[in-house]
Coordinates of C-alpha atoms and ligand atoms in Angstrom, one line a residue:
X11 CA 63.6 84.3 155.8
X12 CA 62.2 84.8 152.3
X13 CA 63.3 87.7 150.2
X14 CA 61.9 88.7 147.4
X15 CA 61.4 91.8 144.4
X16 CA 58.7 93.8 145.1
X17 CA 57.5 96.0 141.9
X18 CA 53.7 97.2 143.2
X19 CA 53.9 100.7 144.8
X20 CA 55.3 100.7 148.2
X21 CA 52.4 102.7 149.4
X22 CA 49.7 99.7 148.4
X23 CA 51.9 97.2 150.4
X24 CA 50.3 95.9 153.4
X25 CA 53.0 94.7 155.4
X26 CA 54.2 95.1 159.1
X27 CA 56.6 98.2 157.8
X28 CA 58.1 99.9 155.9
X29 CA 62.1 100.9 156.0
X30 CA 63.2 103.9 154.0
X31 CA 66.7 105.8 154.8
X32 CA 67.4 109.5 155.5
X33 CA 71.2 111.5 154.9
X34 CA 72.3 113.9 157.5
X35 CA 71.9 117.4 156.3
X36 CA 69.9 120.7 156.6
X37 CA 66.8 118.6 155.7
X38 CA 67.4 114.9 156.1
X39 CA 63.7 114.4 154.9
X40 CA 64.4 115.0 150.6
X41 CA 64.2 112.4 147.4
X42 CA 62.7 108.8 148.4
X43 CA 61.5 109.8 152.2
X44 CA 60.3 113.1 150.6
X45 CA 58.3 111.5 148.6
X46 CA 57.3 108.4 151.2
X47 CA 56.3 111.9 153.5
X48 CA 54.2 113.7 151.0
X49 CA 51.3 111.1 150.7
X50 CA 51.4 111.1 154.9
X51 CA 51.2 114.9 155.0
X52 CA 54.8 115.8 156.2
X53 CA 55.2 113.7 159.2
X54 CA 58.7 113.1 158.8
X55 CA 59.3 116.6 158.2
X56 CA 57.9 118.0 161.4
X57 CA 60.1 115.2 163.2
X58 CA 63.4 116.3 161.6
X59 CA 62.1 120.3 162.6
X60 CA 61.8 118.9 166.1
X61 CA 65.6 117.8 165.9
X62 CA 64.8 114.3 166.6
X63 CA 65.6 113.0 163.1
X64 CA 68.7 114.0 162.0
X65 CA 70.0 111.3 159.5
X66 CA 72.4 110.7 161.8
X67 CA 74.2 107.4 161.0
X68 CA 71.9 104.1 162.1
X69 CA 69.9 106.7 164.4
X70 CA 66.3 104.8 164.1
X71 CA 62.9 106.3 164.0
X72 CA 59.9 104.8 164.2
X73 CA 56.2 105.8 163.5
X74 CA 53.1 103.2 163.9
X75 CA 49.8 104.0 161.4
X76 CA 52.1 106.5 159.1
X77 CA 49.5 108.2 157.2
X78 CA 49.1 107.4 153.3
X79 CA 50.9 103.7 153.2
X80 CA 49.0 100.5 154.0
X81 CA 52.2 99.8 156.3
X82 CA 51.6 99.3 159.5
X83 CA 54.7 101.4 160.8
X84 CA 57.2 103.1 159.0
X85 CA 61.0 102.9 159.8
X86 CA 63.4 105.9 158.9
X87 CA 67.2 105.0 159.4
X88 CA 70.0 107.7 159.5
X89 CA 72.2 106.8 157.0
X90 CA 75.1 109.3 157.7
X91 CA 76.7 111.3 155.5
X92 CA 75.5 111.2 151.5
X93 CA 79.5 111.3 150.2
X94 CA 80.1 108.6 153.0
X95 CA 77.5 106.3 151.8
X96 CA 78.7 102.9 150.3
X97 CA 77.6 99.3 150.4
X98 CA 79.4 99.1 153.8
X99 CA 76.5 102.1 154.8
X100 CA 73.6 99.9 152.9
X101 CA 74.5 96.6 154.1
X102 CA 74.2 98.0 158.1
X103 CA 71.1 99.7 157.4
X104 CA 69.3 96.9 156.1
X105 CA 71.1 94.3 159.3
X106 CA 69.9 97.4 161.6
X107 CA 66.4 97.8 160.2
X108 CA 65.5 93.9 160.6
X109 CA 67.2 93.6 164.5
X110 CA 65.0 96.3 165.0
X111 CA 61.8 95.0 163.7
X112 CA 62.4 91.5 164.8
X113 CA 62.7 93.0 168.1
X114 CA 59.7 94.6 167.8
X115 CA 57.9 91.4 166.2
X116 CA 57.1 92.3 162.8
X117 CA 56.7 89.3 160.9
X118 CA 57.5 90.9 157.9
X119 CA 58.1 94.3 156.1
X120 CA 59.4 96.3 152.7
X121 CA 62.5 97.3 152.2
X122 CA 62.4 100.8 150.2
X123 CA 66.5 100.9 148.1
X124 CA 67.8 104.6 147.2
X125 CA 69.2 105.5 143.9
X126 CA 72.9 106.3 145.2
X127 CA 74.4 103.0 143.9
X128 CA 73.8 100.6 141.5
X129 CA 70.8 98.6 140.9
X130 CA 73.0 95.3 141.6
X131 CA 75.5 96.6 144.3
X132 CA 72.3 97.8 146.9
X133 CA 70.6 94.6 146.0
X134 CA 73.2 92.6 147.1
X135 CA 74.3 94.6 150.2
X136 CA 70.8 94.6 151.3
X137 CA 70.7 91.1 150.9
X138 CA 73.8 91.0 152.9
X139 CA 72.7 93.1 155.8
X140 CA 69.4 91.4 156.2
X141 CA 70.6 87.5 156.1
X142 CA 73.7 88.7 158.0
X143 CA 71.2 90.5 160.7
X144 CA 69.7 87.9 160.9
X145 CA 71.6 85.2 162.6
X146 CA 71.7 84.6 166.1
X147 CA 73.6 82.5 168.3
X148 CA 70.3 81.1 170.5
X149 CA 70.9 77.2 168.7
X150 CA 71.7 76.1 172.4
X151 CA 69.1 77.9 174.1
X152 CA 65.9 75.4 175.0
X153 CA 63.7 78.3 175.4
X154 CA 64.1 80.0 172.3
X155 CA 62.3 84.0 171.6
X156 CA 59.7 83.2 168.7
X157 CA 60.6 86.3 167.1
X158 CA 61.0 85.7 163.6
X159 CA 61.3 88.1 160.4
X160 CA 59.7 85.6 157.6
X161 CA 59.7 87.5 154.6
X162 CA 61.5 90.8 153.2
X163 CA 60.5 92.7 150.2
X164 CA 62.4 94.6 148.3
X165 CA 60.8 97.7 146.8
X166 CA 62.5 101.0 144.8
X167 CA 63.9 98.9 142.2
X168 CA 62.5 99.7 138.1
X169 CA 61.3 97.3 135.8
X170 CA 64.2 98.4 134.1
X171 CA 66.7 97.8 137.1
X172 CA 64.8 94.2 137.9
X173 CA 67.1 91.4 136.7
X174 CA 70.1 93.4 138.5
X175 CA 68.5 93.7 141.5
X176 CA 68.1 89.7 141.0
X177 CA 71.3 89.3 140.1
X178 CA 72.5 91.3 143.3
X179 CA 69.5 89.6 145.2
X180 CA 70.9 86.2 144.3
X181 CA 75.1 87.1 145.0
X182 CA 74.6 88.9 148.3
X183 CA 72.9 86.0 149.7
X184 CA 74.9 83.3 148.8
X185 CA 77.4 85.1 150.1
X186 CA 75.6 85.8 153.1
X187 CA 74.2 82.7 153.8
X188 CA 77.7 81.3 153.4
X189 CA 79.0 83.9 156.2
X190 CA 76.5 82.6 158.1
X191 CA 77.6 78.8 157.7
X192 CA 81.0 79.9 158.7
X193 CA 79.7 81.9 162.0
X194 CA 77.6 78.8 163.0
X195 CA 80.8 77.3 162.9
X196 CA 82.3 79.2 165.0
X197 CA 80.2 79.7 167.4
X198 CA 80.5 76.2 168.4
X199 CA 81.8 75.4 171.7
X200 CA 84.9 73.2 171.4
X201 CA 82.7 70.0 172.8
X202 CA 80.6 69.8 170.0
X203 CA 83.0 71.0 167.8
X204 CA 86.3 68.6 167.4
X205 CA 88.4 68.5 164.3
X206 CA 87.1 65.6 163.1
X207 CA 83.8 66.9 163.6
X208 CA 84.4 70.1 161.7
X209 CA 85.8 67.8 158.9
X210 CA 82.5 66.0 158.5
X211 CA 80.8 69.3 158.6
X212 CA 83.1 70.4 155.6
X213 CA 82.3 67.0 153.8
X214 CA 78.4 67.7 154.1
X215 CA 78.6 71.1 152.8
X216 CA 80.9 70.0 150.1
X217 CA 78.9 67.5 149.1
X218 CA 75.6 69.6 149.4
X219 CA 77.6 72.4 147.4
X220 CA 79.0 70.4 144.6
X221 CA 82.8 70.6 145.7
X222 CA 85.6 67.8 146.0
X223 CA 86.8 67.0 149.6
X224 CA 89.5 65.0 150.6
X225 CA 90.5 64.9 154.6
X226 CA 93.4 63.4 156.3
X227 CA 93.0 61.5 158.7
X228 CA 96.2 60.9 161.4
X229 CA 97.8 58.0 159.4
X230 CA 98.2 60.2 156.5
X231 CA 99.1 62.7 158.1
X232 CA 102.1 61.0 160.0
X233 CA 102.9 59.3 156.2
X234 CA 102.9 63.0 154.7
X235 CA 105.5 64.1 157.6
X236 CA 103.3 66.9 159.4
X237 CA 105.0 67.4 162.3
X238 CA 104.1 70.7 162.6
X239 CA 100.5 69.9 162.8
X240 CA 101.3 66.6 165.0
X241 CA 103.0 68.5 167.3
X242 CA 100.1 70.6 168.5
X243 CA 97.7 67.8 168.7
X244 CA 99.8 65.2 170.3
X245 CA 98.6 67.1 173.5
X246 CA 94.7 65.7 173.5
X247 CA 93.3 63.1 172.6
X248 CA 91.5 64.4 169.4
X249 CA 93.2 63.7 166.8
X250 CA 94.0 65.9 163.7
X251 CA 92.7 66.6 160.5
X252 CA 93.8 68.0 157.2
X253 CA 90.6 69.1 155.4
X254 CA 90.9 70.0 151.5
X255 CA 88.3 71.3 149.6
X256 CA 88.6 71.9 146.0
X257 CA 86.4 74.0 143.4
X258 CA 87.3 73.8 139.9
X259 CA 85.7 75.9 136.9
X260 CA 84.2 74.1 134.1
X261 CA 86.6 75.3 131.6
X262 CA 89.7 74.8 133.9
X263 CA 93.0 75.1 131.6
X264 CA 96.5 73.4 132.6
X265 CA 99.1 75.8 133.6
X266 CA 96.4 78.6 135.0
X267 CA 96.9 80.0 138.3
X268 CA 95.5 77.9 141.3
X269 CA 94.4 80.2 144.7
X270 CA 95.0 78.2 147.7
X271 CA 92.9 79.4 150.9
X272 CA 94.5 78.2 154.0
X273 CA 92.4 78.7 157.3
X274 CA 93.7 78.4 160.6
X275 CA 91.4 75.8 162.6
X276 CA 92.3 74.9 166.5
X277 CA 89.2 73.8 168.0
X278 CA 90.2 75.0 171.3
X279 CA 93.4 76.7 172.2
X280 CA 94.7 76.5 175.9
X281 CA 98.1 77.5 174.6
X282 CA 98.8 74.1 175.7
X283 CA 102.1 73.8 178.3
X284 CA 102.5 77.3 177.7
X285 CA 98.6 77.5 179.2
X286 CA 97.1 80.8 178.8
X287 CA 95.0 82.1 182.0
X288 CA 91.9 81.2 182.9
X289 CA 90.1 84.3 182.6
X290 CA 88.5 84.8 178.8
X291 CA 89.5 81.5 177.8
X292 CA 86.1 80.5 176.8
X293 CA 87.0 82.6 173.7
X294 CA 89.3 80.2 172.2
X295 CA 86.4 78.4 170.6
X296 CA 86.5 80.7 168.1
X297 CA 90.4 80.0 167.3
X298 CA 89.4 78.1 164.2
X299 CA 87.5 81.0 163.0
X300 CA 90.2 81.4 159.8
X301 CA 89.1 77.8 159.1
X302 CA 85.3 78.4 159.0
X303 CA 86.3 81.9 157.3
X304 CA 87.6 79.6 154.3
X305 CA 85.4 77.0 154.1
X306 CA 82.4 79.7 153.8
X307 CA 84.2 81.1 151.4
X308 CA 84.6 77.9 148.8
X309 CA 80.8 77.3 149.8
X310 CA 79.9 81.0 148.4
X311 CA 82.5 80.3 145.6
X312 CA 80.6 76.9 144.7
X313 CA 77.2 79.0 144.6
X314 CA 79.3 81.9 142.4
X315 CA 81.3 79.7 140.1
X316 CA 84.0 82.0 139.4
X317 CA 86.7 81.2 136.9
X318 CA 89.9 80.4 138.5
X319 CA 89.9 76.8 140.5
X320 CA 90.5 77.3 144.3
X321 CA 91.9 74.8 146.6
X322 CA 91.2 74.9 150.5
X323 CA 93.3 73.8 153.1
X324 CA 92.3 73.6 156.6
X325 CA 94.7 72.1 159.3
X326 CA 92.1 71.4 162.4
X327 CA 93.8 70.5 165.9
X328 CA 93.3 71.2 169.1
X329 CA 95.5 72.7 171.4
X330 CA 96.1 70.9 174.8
X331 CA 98.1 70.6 177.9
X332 CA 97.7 66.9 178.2
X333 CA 101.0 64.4 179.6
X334 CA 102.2 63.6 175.8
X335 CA 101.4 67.5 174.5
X336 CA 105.1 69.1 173.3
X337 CA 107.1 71.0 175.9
X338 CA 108.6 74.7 175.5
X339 CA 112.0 73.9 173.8
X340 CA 110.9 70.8 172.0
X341 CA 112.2 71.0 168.5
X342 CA 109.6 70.0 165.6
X343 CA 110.4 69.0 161.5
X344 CA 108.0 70.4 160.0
X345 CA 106.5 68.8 157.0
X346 CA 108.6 71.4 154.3
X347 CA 111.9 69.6 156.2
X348 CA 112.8 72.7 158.0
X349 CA 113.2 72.2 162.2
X350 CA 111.2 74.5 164.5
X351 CA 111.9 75.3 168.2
X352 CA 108.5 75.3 169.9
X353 CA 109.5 78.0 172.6
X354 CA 105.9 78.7 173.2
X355 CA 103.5 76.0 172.6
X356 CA 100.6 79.1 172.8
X357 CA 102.3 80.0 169.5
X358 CA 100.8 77.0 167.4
X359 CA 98.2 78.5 165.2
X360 CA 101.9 79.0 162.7
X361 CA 102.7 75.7 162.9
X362 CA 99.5 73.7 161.7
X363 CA 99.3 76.8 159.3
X364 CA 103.1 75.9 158.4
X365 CA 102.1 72.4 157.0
X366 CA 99.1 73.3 155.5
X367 CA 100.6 76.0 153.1
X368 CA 103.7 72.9 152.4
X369 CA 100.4 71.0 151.8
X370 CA 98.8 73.7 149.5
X371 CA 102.0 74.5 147.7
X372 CA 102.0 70.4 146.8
X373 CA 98.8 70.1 145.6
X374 CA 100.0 73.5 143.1
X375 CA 98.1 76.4 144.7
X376 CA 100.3 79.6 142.7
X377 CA 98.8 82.1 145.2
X378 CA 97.9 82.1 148.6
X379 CA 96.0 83.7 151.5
X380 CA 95.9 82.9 155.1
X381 CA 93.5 83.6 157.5
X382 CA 94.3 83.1 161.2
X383 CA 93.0 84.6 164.9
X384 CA 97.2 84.3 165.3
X385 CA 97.9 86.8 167.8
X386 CA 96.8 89.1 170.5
X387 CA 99.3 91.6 169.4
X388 CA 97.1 92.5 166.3
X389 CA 94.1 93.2 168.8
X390 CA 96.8 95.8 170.7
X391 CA 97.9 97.1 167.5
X392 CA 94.2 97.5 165.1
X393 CA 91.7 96.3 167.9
X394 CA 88.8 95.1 166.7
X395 CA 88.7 97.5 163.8
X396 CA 91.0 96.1 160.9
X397 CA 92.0 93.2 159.9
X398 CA 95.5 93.1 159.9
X399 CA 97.2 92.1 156.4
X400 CA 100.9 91.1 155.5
X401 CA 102.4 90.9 152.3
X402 CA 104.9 88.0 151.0
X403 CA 107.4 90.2 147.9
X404 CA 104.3 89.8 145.5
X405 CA 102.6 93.5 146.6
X406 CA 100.4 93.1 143.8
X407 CA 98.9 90.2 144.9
X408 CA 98.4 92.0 148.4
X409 CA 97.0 94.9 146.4
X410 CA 94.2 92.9 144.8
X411 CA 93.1 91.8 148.0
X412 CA 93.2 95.1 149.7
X413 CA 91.2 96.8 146.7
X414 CA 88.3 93.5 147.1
X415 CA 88.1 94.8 151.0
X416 CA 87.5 98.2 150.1
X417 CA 84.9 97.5 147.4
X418 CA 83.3 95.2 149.7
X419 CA 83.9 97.2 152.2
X420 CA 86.0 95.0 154.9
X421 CA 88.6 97.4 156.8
X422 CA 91.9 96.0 156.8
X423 CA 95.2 97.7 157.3
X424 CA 98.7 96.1 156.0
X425 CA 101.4 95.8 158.5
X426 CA 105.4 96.0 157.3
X427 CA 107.3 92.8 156.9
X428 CA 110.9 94.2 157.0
X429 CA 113.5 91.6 156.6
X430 CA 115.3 93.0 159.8
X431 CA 111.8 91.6 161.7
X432 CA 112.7 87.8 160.3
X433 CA 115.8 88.3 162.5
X434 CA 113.4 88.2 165.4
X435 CA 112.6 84.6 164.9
X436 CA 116.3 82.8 163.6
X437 CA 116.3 79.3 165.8
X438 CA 119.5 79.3 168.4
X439 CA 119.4 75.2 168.3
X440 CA 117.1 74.6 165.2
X441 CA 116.2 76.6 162.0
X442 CA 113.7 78.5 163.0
X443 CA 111.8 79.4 166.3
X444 CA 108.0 80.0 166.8
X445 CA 108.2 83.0 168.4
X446 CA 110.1 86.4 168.6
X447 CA 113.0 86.8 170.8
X448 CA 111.1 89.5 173.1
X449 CA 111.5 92.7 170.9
X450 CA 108.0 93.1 170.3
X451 CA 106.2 92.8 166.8
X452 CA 104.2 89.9 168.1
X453 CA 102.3 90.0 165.3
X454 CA 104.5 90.4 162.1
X455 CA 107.1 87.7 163.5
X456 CA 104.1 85.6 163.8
X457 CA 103.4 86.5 160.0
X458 CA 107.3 86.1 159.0
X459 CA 107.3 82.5 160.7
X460 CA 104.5 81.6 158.0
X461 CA 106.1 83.6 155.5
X462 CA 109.2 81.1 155.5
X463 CA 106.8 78.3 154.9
X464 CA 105.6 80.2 151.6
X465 CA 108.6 81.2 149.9
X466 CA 108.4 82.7 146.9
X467 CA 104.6 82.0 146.1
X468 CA 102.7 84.9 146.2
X469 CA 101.0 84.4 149.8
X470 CA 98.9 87.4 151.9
X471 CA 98.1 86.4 155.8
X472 CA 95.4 87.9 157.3
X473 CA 95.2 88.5 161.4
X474 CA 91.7 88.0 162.1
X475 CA 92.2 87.5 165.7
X476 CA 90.7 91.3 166.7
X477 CA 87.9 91.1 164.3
X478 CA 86.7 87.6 164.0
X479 CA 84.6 87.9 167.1
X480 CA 82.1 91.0 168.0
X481 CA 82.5 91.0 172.2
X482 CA 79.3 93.1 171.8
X483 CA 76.2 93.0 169.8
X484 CA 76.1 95.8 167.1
X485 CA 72.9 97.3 166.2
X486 CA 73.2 95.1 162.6
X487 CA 75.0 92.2 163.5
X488 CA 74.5 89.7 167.3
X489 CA 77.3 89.2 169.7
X490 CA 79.6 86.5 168.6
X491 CA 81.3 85.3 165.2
X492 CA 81.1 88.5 162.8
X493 CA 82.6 85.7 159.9
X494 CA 85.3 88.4 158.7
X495 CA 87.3 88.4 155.5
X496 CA 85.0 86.1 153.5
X497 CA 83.4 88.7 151.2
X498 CA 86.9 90.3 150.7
X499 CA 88.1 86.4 149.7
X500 CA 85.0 85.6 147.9
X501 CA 85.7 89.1 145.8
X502 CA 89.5 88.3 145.5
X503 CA 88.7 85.5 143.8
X504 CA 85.3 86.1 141.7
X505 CA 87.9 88.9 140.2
X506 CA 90.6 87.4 139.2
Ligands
LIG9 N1 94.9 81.9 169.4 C1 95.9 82.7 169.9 C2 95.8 84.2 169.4 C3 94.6 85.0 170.0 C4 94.8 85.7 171.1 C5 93.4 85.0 169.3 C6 93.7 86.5 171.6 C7 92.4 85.7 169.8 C8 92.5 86.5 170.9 C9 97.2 82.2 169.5 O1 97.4 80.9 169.3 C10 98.2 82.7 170.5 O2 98.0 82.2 171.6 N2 99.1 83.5 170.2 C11 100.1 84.0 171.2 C12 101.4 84.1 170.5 C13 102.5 84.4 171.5 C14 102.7 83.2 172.4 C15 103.7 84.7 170.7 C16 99.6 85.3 171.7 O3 99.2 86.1 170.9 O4 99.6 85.6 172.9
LIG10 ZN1 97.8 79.9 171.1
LIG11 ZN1 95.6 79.9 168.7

């Protein structure tokens, strides 16, 4: 799909429609659509009198042969409440507007932008909403629909207002585009997608991007003393990876802060020994979701070339119940040196993320964030609403990431990390145990476990388990991989 900056009146464009947005109010129908009605002799207007257009967030309405464009139909979407409205709003409106439309099987049609925010911030989101909107999860269907939205044009935006609206054009879909590498990823069932397969497909897009990539294969991973990580996979037959991908700024200076972005990757999880039930466990292809998350995120960050140099470490296992796999009880060194009672071996998304922060904190990452689908307590607690967030002693750290999810508008909620919660997971026979001795909390002992491997460095883990997959279609966005957190990472780190 092409988009592109439309100057030319939106009236003279012949295209399959055009998609303007309405507030909920007395008379949804004023500024752009007001003016978009006038020319086609109050249409819109008699609609809203009606009651049938109401502004009414994502509502849809759709008119063929409007009167006074060359459109061929014209697309009003609710866009809620005017001191609601934010990127968040735009971004769904524009995802809404093309699911609709391809649906309907435009080939192509005009995007009309509002005033309410600025000329590069509704650029981008649009850009977002539409690449975003676009994806679908049909790669392994033979016969495939032939709908297909080819090319967008954007329209509202002033001469004045046109290399922001480039500049936004050009950010929201990089970053889009790179949220949709990372769904692709995860969408991948686990039998076309094995560690080592997901390490060549972060060597490709490293390479393709410009970024340094190192994996680990099993040898060095036995030399480097992961036996966190070895412990998990010694269940299959797969064997492990450690997949490092590294952006550095052109005028990188010794001594500056390096961001370490540590994604969770198991391929599959069966919760190995500890197997999980049968029912819904076709989802656990998505448990390396955290892993795609960051990956997406250093291929955005290539495209972005922020300032600070980001190093990302992905551990990629599966989880299996196979003859050799580690048995409840076992006791694990972990690559930091500290011993680990695997209790439940359905706890191990902590462990591989245990050795990959060690890992991270050795190659001199000063600040980390981990993304992980850990735990199905944060689905209890936040369903799939918030991402939950926890906090190592650095707050400020936590804060910066908490104000990137709000401007990009990502909902996430920080959870408490009480010290009297780390008693919850002290070992009875070895340092440490992998899970909490049953006082619920599920998810914040699951955080306090990686905690211990991050010490004092400024670290932030993010529980994308509830949000990292959409059990339903929305009307912006296809069932499947939603590719959560990435804009709040890629905004972390472009501001730092
Ligand atoms: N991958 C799961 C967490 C998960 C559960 C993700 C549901 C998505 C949906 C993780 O490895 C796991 O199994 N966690 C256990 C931990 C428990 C044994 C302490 C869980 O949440 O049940
Ligand atoms: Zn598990
Ligand atoms: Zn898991």
């Amino acid at each position: 799909m092409q988009i592109t900056l439309e100057t030319k009146p939106y009236a003279t464009l012949e295209t399959d429609a055009l998609v303007t947005y309405v507030f909920e109010g007395d008379d949804p129908i004023t500024g752009r659509s007001a003016d978009v009605d006038k020319a086609g002799g109050g249409a819109l207007k008699k609609i809203a009198a009606s009651g049938e257009l109401t502004g009414k967030t994502l509502e849809l309405t759709l008119l063929h042969s409007p009167a006074g464009l060359k459109a061929a139909r014209l697309l009003v979407v609710g866009a809620g409440k005017k001191n609601q409205f934010n990127v968040a709003a735009l971004r769904k409106i524009a995802g809404a507007a093309l699911r609709l439309l391809k649906a309907k099987s435009a080939k192509n049609f005009a995007f009309l932008a509002g005033e309410e925010l600025s000329v590069e911030d509704a650029a981008q989101a649009i850009a977002e909403g539409l690449n975003t909107g676009d994806f679908e999860t049909d790669k392994y269907k033979t016969e495939k629909k032939d709908k297909k939205i080819e090319s967008v044009s954007l329209v509202g935006f002033s001469d004045a207002g046109k290399a922001n609206a480039e500049q936004g054009l050009r950010r929201g879909s990089i970053i889009a585009e790179s949220q949709n590498f990372a769904r692709d990823l995860i969408n991948e069932p686990s039998n076309k997608l094995t560690p080592r397969v997901l390490a060549e497909k972060a060597q490709a897009m490293a390479k393709e991007s410009g970024l340094a990539v190192d994996v680990l294969e099993e040898k060095k991973i036995e030399e480097l003393k992961m036996g966190a990580l070895l412990s998990v996979a010694q269940g299959g037959p797969e064997p492990p990876r450690m997949i490092v991908v590294t952006y550095t700024p052109a005028n990188a200076k010794p001594g500056a802060p390096v961001i370490g972005l540590v994604g969770k990757a198991v391929t599959f999880d069966t919760g190995g020994i500890s197997i999980k039930p049968a029912d819904g466990m076709e989802k656990m292809k998505y448990d390396m979701a955290g892993g795609a998350t960051m990956l997406g995120a250093m291929r955005a960050l290539a495209g972005l070339k922020p300032n600070v140099k980001v190093i990302c470490v992905v551990p990629a296992t599966e989880n299996m119940p196979g003859g050799t796999a580690q048995k409840p009880g076992d006791i694990q060194t972990a690559m930091s040196g500290k011993t680990i009672e695997v209790l439940n071996t359905d706890a191990e998304g902590r462990l591989i993320i245990a050795d990959a922060i060690t890992y991270a904190k050795q190659l001199g990452v000063t600040h980390i964030v981990d993304a992980a689908t850990l735990t199905g307590a944060i689905v209890v607690a936040l369903a799939n609403v918030n991402v939950g967030v926890f906090s190592g002693a650095d707050q400020t750290w936590t804060d910066k990431l908490l104000a990137s999810a709000k401007a990009v508008g990502e909902k996430m909620w920080q959870l408490p990390m009480d010290d009297e919660y780390r008693e919850f997971i002290k070992g009875s026979f070895a340092d440490i145990q992998n899970i909490g001795s049953g006082k619920g909390g599920g998810s914040i002992t699951g955080a306090w476990f990686i905690r211990e491997f991050a010490g004092d460095t400024p670290w932030i883990h993010l529980d994308i388990a509830g949000t990292a997959w959409n059990d339903d279609a929305k009307p912006w966005l296809a069932k499947g991989p939603t590719g959560v957190a990435l804009r709040t990472l890629v905004h972390l780190v472009s501001t730092f």
